[in-house]
XYZ file of C-alpha atoms in Angstrom:
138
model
C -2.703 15.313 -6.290
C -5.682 13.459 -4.852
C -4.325 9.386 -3.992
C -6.449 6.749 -2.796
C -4.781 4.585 0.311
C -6.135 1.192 -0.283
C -5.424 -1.005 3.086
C -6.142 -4.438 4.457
C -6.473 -3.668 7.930
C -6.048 -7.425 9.357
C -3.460 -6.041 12.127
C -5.495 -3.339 12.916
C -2.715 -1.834 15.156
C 0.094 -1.986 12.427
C -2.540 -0.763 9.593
C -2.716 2.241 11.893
C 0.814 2.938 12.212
C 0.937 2.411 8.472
C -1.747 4.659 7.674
C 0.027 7.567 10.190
C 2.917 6.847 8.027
C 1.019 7.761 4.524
C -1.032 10.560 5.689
C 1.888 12.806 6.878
C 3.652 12.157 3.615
C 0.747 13.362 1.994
C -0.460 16.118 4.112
C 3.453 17.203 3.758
C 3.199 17.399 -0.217
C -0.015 19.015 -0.380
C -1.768 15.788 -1.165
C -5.238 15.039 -0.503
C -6.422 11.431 -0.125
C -9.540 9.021 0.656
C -8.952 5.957 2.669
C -10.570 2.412 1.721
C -10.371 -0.872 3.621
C -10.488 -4.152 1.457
C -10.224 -7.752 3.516
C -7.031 -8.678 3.009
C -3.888 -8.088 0.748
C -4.930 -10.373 -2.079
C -8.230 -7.629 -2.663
C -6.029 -4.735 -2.572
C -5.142 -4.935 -6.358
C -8.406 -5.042 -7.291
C -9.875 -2.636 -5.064
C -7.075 -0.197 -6.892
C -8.825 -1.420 -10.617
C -11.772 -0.537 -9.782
C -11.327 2.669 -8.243
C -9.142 3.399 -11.131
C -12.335 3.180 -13.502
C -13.485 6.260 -11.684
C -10.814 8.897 -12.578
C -11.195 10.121 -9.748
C -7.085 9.609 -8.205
C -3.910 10.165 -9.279
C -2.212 7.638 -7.568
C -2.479 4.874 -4.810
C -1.040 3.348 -1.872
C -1.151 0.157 -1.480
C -1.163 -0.504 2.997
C -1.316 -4.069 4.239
C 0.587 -6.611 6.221
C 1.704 -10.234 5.629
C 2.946 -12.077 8.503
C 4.560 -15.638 8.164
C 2.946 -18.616 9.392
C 2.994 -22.304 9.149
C 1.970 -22.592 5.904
C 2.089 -21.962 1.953
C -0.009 -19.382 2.354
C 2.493 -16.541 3.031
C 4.408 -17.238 -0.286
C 0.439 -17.146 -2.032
C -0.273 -13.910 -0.686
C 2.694 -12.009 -0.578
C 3.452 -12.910 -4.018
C 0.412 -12.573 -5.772
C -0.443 -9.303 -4.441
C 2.978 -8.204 -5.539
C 2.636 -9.044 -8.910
C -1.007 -7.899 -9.433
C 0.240 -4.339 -7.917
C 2.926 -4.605 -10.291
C 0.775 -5.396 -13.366
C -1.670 -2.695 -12.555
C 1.650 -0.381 -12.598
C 2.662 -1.852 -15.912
C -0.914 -0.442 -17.182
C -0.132 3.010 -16.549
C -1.090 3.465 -12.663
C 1.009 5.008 -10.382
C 0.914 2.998 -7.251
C 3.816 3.111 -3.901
C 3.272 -0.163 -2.465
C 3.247 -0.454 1.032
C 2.075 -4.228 2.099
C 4.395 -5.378 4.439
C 5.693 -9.392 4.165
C 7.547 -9.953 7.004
C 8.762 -12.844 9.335
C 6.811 -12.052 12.550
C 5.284 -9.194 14.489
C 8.309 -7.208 16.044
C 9.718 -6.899 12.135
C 5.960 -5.523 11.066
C 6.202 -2.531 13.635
C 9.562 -1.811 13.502
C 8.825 -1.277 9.603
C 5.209 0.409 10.219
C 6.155 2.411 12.751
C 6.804 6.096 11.395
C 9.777 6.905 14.023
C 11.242 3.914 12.843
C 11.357 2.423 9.081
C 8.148 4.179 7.901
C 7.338 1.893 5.324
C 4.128 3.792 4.951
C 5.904 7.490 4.189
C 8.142 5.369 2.067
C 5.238 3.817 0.058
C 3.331 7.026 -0.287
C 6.311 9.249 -1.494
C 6.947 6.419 -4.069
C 3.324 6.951 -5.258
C 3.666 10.678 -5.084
C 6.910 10.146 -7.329
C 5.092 7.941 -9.716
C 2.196 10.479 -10.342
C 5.155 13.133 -10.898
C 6.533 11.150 -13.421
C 3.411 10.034 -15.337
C 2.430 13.639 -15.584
C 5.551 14.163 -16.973
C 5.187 11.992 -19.926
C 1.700 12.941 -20.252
């Protein structure tokens, strides 16, 4: 399986621990990947479009982190990106999403951290699982 890891490296130290995360799943599976960096969460679902157009992956994972603030702009981001990954799922792709909406800093590391939650193994075995079962009904 070749996936594409799609990230929005804002925190560039928990996009790192994310990213640690993923590759180990893969590398464990016999997965081989390319790595991309968009802006921010909101490009990730379209990064994952247009990469799709290519044929050239399997699957995706989807690596980014939303931290609250002071404003609406949280509930903008962390939903929207949410439900454009999940309409680009309901099209057929086969994507483990691994952005990361979280109250504050300590919850994004304990959750990026791969001796800890490993949100990023998490999201990358759901994409792995995804391409398993698409092939399936292929």
């Amino acid at each position: 399986m070749h996936i594409l890891i799609v990230e929005a490296p804002f925190y560039t130290h928990i996009a790192a621990m994310q990213r640690d995360g993923v590759t180990e799943a893969l590398k464990a599976a016999g997965a081989t990947w390319d790595v991309i960096s968009v802006p921010g969460a909101l490009e990730i679902p379209a990064a994952i479009a247009f990469a799709e157009q290519s044929g050239q992956y399997d699957g995706y994972v989807a690596l980014g982190c939303v931290i609250r603030g002071e404003t609406y702009h949280f509930e903008v981001v962390a939903g929207e990106s949410a439900r454009a990954i999940m309409a680009l799922t309901l099209d057929g792709l086969a994507i483990g999403n691994g952005i990361l909406t979280v109250e504050n800093e300590a919850q994004a590391i304990a959750r990026a951290d791969k001796t800890q939650k490993n949100k990023g193994g998490e999201a990358a075995a759901a994409a792995l699982a995804m391409v398993a079962l698409k092939q399936r009904f292929a």
